[in-house]
PDB file of C-alpha atoms and ligand atoms in Angstrom:
ATOM      1  CA  MET A   1    -106.024 112.689 178.145  1.00 83.00           C
ATOM      2  CA  THR A   2    -107.633 112.818 181.688  1.00 91.00           C
ATOM      3  CA  LEU A   3    -111.397 112.953 181.675  1.00 95.00           C
ATOM      4  CA  ASN A   4    -112.849 115.355 184.395  1.00 95.00           C
ATOM      5  CA  VAL A   5    -116.509 114.754 183.803  1.00 98.00           C
ATOM      6  CA  LYS A   6    -118.052 112.212 186.311  1.00 97.00           C
ATOM      7  CA  ASN A   7    -119.518 108.639 185.074  1.00 97.00           C
ATOM      8  CA  CYS A   8    -117.349 108.853 181.776  1.00 98.00           C
ATOM      9  CA  SER A   9    -114.029 106.874 180.986  1.00 98.00           C
ATOM     10  CA  PHE A  10    -112.228 105.696 178.079  1.00 98.00           C
ATOM     11  CA  ILE A  11    -112.222 102.234 176.856  1.00 98.00           C
ATOM     12  CA  SER A  12    -109.642 100.677 175.001  1.00 98.00           C
ATOM     13  CA  LEU A  13    -110.424  97.389 173.023  1.00 98.00           C
ATOM     14  CA  PRO A  14    -107.689  94.675 172.154  1.00 98.00           C
ATOM     15  CA  THR A  15    -106.807  94.628 168.735  1.00 98.00           C
ATOM     16  CA  ILE A  16    -105.565  91.309 166.888  1.00 97.00           C
ATOM     17  CA  LYS A  17    -103.036  91.680 164.022  1.00 95.00           C
ATOM     18  CA  ASP A  18    -102.010  88.291 162.576  1.00 93.00           C
ATOM     19  CA  GLY A  19    -100.389  87.428 159.368  1.00 90.00           C
ATOM     20  CA  ARG A  20    -103.198  88.434 157.372  1.00 93.00           C
ATOM     21  CA  ASP A  21    -104.316  91.693 156.457  1.00 94.00           C
ATOM     22  CA  GLY A  22    -106.698  93.692 158.717  1.00 96.00           C
ATOM     23  CA  ILE A  23    -107.163  94.488 162.219  1.00 97.00           C
ATOM     24  CA  LEU A  24    -109.508  92.434 164.379  1.00 97.00           C
ATOM     25  CA  CYS A  25    -111.063  94.338 167.349  1.00 98.00           C
ATOM     26  CA  VAL A  26    -113.015  92.656 170.080  1.00 98.00           C
ATOM     27  CA  ALA A  27    -115.607  93.941 172.382  1.00 98.00           C
ATOM     28  CA  GLU A  28    -116.769  91.652 175.341  1.00 97.00           C
ATOM     29  CA  GLN A  29    -119.567  92.202 177.730  1.00 97.00           C
ATOM     30  CA  PHE A  30    -118.543  92.519 181.627  1.00 96.00           C
ATOM     31  CA  HIS A  31    -115.053  92.574 180.381  1.00 96.00           C
ATOM     32  CA  THR A  32    -114.071  95.409 178.339  1.00 97.00           C
ATOM     33  CA  ILE A  33    -117.717  96.703 177.999  1.00 98.00           C
ATOM     34  CA  PRO A  34    -118.663  97.131 181.561  1.00 98.00           C
ATOM     35  CA  PHE A  35    -122.359  96.087 181.339  1.00 98.00           C
ATOM     36  CA  ASP A  36    -124.620  93.373 179.758  1.00 98.00           C
ATOM     37  CA  ILE A  37    -124.904  94.405 176.185  1.00 98.00           C
ATOM     38  CA  LYS A  38    -128.570  94.534 175.105  1.00 98.00           C
ATOM     39  CA  ARG A  39    -128.586  96.776 172.222  1.00 98.00           C
ATOM     40  CA  VAL A  40    -126.132  97.686 169.595  1.00 98.00           C
ATOM     41  CA  PHE A  41    -126.658 100.654 167.019  1.00 98.00           C
ATOM     42  CA  TYR A  42    -124.731 102.685 164.589  1.00 98.00           C
ATOM     43  CA  ILE A  43    -124.913 105.934 162.878  1.00 98.00           C
ATOM     44  CA  TYR A  44    -123.607 106.754 159.376  1.00 97.00           C
ATOM     45  CA  ASN A  45    -124.309 108.934 156.405  1.00 96.00           C
ATOM     46  CA  LEU A  46    -123.170 111.958 158.274  1.00 95.00           C
ATOM     47  CA  HIS A  47    -122.882 114.415 155.470  1.00 93.00           C
ATOM     48  CA  GLU A  48    -123.944 117.594 157.166  1.00 90.00           C
ATOM     49  CA  ASN A  49    -121.177 119.783 158.394  1.00 79.00           C
ATOM     50  CA  ASN A  50    -123.164 121.293 161.042  1.00 90.00           C
ATOM     51  CA  ALA A  51    -124.955 117.999 162.117  1.00 96.00           C
ATOM     52  CA  ILE A  52    -125.802 117.796 165.810  1.00 97.00           C
ATOM     53  CA  ARG A  53    -126.700 114.531 167.531  1.00 98.00           C
ATOM     54  CA  GLY A  54    -126.910 113.534 170.984  1.00 98.00           C
ATOM     55  CA  LYS A  55    -128.373 116.445 173.098  1.00 98.00           C
ATOM     56  CA  HIS A  56    -129.397 114.363 175.896  1.00 98.00           C
ATOM     57  CA  ALA A  57    -128.702 112.354 178.843  1.00 98.00           C
ATOM     58  CA  HIS A  58    -130.031 108.948 180.180  1.00 98.00           C
ATOM     59  CA  ARG A  59    -131.464 108.209 183.453  1.00 98.00           C
ATOM     60  CA  GLU A  60    -130.639 104.468 183.353  1.00 98.00           C
ATOM     61  CA  VAL A  61    -128.811 103.577 180.185  1.00 98.00           C
ATOM     62  CA  GLU A  62    -125.167 103.161 180.045  1.00 98.00           C
ATOM     63  CA  GLN A  63    -123.334 103.132 176.787  1.00 98.00           C
ATOM     64  CA  VAL A  64    -120.033 102.904 175.387  1.00 98.00           C
ATOM     65  CA  ILE A  65    -119.501 104.814 171.954  1.00 98.00           C
ATOM     66  CA  PHE A  66    -116.914 104.176 169.394  1.00 98.00           C
ATOM     67  CA  CYS A  67    -115.970 106.020 166.181  1.00 98.00           C
ATOM     68  CA  ILE A  68    -115.051 103.208 164.103  1.00 98.00           C
ATOM     69  CA  ARG A  69    -114.552 105.301 160.968  1.00 98.00           C
ATOM     70  CA  GLY A  70    -113.671 108.956 160.617  1.00 97.00           C
ATOM     71  CA  ASP A  71    -113.918 111.274 163.653  1.00 97.00           C
ATOM     72  CA  PHE A  72    -116.131 113.409 165.673  1.00 98.00           C
ATOM     73  CA  ASP A  73    -116.168 115.639 168.694  1.00 98.00           C
ATOM     74  CA  ILE A  74    -118.345 114.922 171.809  1.00 98.00           C
ATOM     75  CA  THR A  75    -119.039 117.227 174.608  1.00 98.00           C
ATOM     76  CA  LEU A  76    -119.518 115.605 177.892  1.00 98.00           C
ATOM     77  CA  ASP A  77    -121.271 117.346 180.764  1.00 98.00           C
ATOM     78  CA  ASP A  78    -122.087 115.950 184.264  1.00 98.00           C
ATOM     79  CA  GLY A  79    -123.920 119.274 185.328  1.00 97.00           C
ATOM     80  CA  LYS A  80    -120.692 120.731 186.881  1.00 97.00           C
ATOM     81  CA  ASN A  81    -117.860 119.954 184.665  1.00 97.00           C
ATOM     82  CA  GLN A  82    -117.940 119.907 180.801  1.00 98.00           C
ATOM     83  CA  GLN A  83    -115.434 118.486 178.314  1.00 98.00           C
ATOM     84  CA  THR A  84    -114.942 118.048 174.789  1.00 98.00           C
ATOM     85  CA  ILE A  85    -113.302 114.972 173.150  1.00 97.00           C
ATOM     86  CA  LYS A  86    -112.398 113.896 169.761  1.00 98.00           C
ATOM     87  CA  LEU A  87    -113.308 110.298 169.091  1.00 98.00           C
ATOM     88  CA  GLN A  88    -111.218 108.957 166.130  1.00 98.00           C
ATOM     89  CA  LYS A  89    -109.721 105.400 166.932  1.00 98.00           C
ATOM     90  CA  PRO A  90    -111.797 102.354 166.069  1.00 98.00           C
ATOM     91  CA  ASN A  91    -110.594 100.529 169.206  1.00 98.00           C
ATOM     92  CA  GLU A  92    -110.867 103.462 171.517  1.00 98.00           C
ATOM     93  CA  GLY A  93    -114.190 104.537 172.825  1.00 97.00           C
ATOM     94  CA  LEU A  94    -115.754 106.256 175.604  1.00 98.00           C
ATOM     95  CA  TYR A  95    -117.762 105.037 178.377  1.00 98.00           C
ATOM     96  CA  ILE A  96    -120.927 107.227 179.259  1.00 98.00           C
ATOM     97  CA  GLY A  97    -122.886 106.347 182.437  1.00 98.00           C
ATOM     98  CA  THR A  98    -125.987 107.818 183.546  1.00 98.00           C
ATOM     99  CA  TYR A  99    -126.855 111.641 183.970  1.00 98.00           C
ATOM    100  CA  VAL A 100    -124.113 112.608 181.532  1.00 98.00           C
ATOM    101  CA  TRP A 101    -125.465 115.459 178.939  1.00 98.00           C
ATOM    102  CA  ASN A 102    -123.755 114.653 175.602  1.00 98.00           C
ATOM    103  CA  VAL A 103    -123.686 116.675 172.541  1.00 98.00           C
ATOM    104  CA  MET A 104    -121.975 115.167 169.114  1.00 98.00           C
ATOM    105  CA  THR A 105    -120.562 117.344 166.443  1.00 98.00           C
ATOM    106  CA  ASN A 106    -117.999 118.013 163.777  1.00 97.00           C
ATOM    107  CA  PHE A 107    -118.521 114.582 162.256  1.00 97.00           C
ATOM    108  CA  SER A 108    -116.050 113.753 159.224  1.00 96.00           C
ATOM    109  CA  ASP A 109    -118.023 112.777 156.192  1.00 95.00           C
ATOM    110  CA  ASP A 110    -116.749 109.198 156.511  1.00 96.00           C
ATOM    111  CA  CYS A 111    -117.772 108.862 160.073  1.00 97.00           C
ATOM    112  CA  ILE A 112    -119.401 105.770 161.480  1.00 98.00           C
ATOM    113  CA  LEU A 113    -120.440 105.544 165.156  1.00 98.00           C
ATOM    114  CA  LEU A 114    -120.916 102.232 166.833  1.00 98.00           C
ATOM    115  CA  VAL A 115    -122.691 102.179 170.398  1.00 98.00           C
ATOM    116  CA  PHE A 116    -123.287  99.554 172.824  1.00 98.00           C
ATOM    117  CA  ALA A 117    -126.053 100.013 175.114  1.00 98.00           C
ATOM    118  CA  SER A 118    -126.986  98.318 178.549  1.00 98.00           C
ATOM    119  CA  ASP A 119    -130.778  98.245 177.969  1.00 98.00           C
ATOM    120  CA  LEU A 120    -133.407  98.392 175.108  1.00 98.00           C
ATOM    121  CA  TYR A 121    -134.567 101.495 173.747  1.00 98.00           C
ATOM    122  CA  ASN A 122    -136.929 103.457 176.064  1.00 98.00           C
ATOM    123  CA  GLU A 123    -137.511 107.160 175.273  1.00 98.00           C
ATOM    124  CA  SER A 124    -138.900 107.569 178.917  1.00 98.00           C
ATOM    125  CA  GLU A 125    -135.315 107.037 180.321  1.00 98.00           C
ATOM    126  CA  TYR A 126    -134.150 109.939 178.017  1.00 98.00           C
ATOM    127  CA  ILE A 127    -133.664 113.452 179.432  1.00 98.00           C
ATOM    128  CA  ARG A 128    -133.947 115.499 176.311  1.00 98.00           C
ATOM    129  CA  GLU A 129    -134.190 119.158 178.040  1.00 98.00           C
ATOM    130  CA  TYR A 130    -131.027 120.742 179.459  1.00 98.00           C
ATOM    131  CA  ASP A 131    -133.148 122.496 182.349  1.00 98.00           C
ATOM    132  CA  VAL A 132    -134.516 119.098 183.173  1.00 98.00           C
ATOM    133  CA  PHE A 133    -130.984 117.485 183.420  1.00 98.00           C
ATOM    134  CA  ILE A 134    -129.896 120.166 185.559  1.00 98.00           C
ATOM    135  CA  ASP A 135    -132.535 119.976 187.842  1.00 97.00           C
ATOM    136  CA  GLU A 136    -132.311 116.003 188.104  1.00 98.00           C
ATOM    137  CA  VAL A 137    -128.667 115.944 188.281  1.00 97.00           C
ATOM    138  CA  SER A 138    -128.315 118.428 191.199  1.00 96.00           C
ATOM    139  CA  LYS A 139    -130.515 116.234 193.169  1.00 95.00           C
ATOM    140  CA  ILE A 140    -128.073 113.303 192.910  1.00 88.00           C
ATOM    141  CA  VAL A 141    -125.829 112.924 195.601  1.00 73.00           C
TER     142      VAL A 141
HETATM  143  P1  LIG B 201    -131.326 109.680 169.526  1.00 76.76           P
HETATM  144  O1  LIG B 201    -130.974 108.675 170.647  1.00 76.76           O
HETATM  145  O2  LIG B 201    -131.900 110.906 169.912  1.00 76.76           O
HETATM  146  O3  LIG B 201    -129.899 109.726 168.641  1.00 76.76           O
HETATM  147  P2  LIG B 201    -128.842 110.586 168.751  1.00 76.76           P
HETATM  148  O4  LIG B 201    -128.348 110.270 170.307  1.00 76.76           O
HETATM  149  O5  LIG B 201    -127.772 109.859 167.867  1.00 76.76           O
HETATM  150  O6  LIG B 201    -129.043 111.987 168.447  1.00 76.76           O
HETATM  151  O7  LIG B 201    -132.347 108.870 168.482  1.00 76.76           O
HETATM  152  C1  LIG B 201    -132.875 109.324 167.480  1.00 76.76           C
HETATM  153  C2  LIG B 201    -134.225 108.753 166.978  1.00 76.76           C
HETATM  154  O8  LIG B 201    -133.921 107.558 166.704  1.00 76.76           O
HETATM  155  C3  LIG B 201    -135.155 108.816 167.934  1.00 76.76           C
HETATM  156  O9  LIG B 201    -136.416 108.929 167.363  1.00 76.76           O
HETATM  157  C4  LIG B 201    -135.313 107.605 168.746  1.00 76.76           C
HETATM  158  C5  LIG B 201    -134.897 106.653 167.690  1.00 76.76           C
HETATM  159  N1  LIG B 201    -134.171 105.557 168.425  1.00 76.76           N
HETATM  160  C6  LIG B 201    -134.569 104.166 168.426  1.00 76.76           C
HETATM  161  O10 LIG B 201    -135.900 103.921 167.903  1.00 76.76           O
HETATM  162  N2  LIG B 201    -133.782 103.449 169.058  1.00 76.76           N
HETATM  163  C7  LIG B 201    -132.852 103.392 169.241  1.00 76.76           C
HETATM  164  O11 LIG B 201    -132.267 102.212 169.895  1.00 76.76           O
HETATM  165  C8  LIG B 201    -132.068 104.611 169.118  1.00 76.76           C
HETATM  166  C9  LIG B 201    -130.588 104.877 169.839  1.00 76.76           C
HETATM  167  C10 LIG B 201    -132.929 105.606 168.986  1.00 76.76           C
END
């Protein structure tokens, strides 16, 4: 699938399958993850069918999101183009740069999201109002 939303790309992590059971998946900063990983968070216990997460963009923080168990949909919006993608493979993630509005829905009951972020949590770098996002993104050349 081709992404037509700015500042987003797919990231595929290498997996190691040796003679033992299980798959080992590796993420490395500045290599497969294109930034210094300053924060990691994960989301689980998603049991409501109609749960909606995200609904924001970041002014400064870049993220890479993986669905390491189950699946969910993420709608990306760069202010012009919108695209909805299903994340469903533990080693195939999505890079989301700055000024991308994202909304996450349709979480499977067993879904676990793993996120690598380029900086510490700082609420002031979030844009949580869609109107403000459209206003700010329209001023970026
Ligand atoms: P939010 O980023 O809105 O979650 P999501 O994108 O999954 O919908 O964060 C939800 C709450 O958690 C909000 O009150 C901020 C807080 N939070 C932190 O304190 N630290 C963090 O690193 C993150 C990601 C969120």
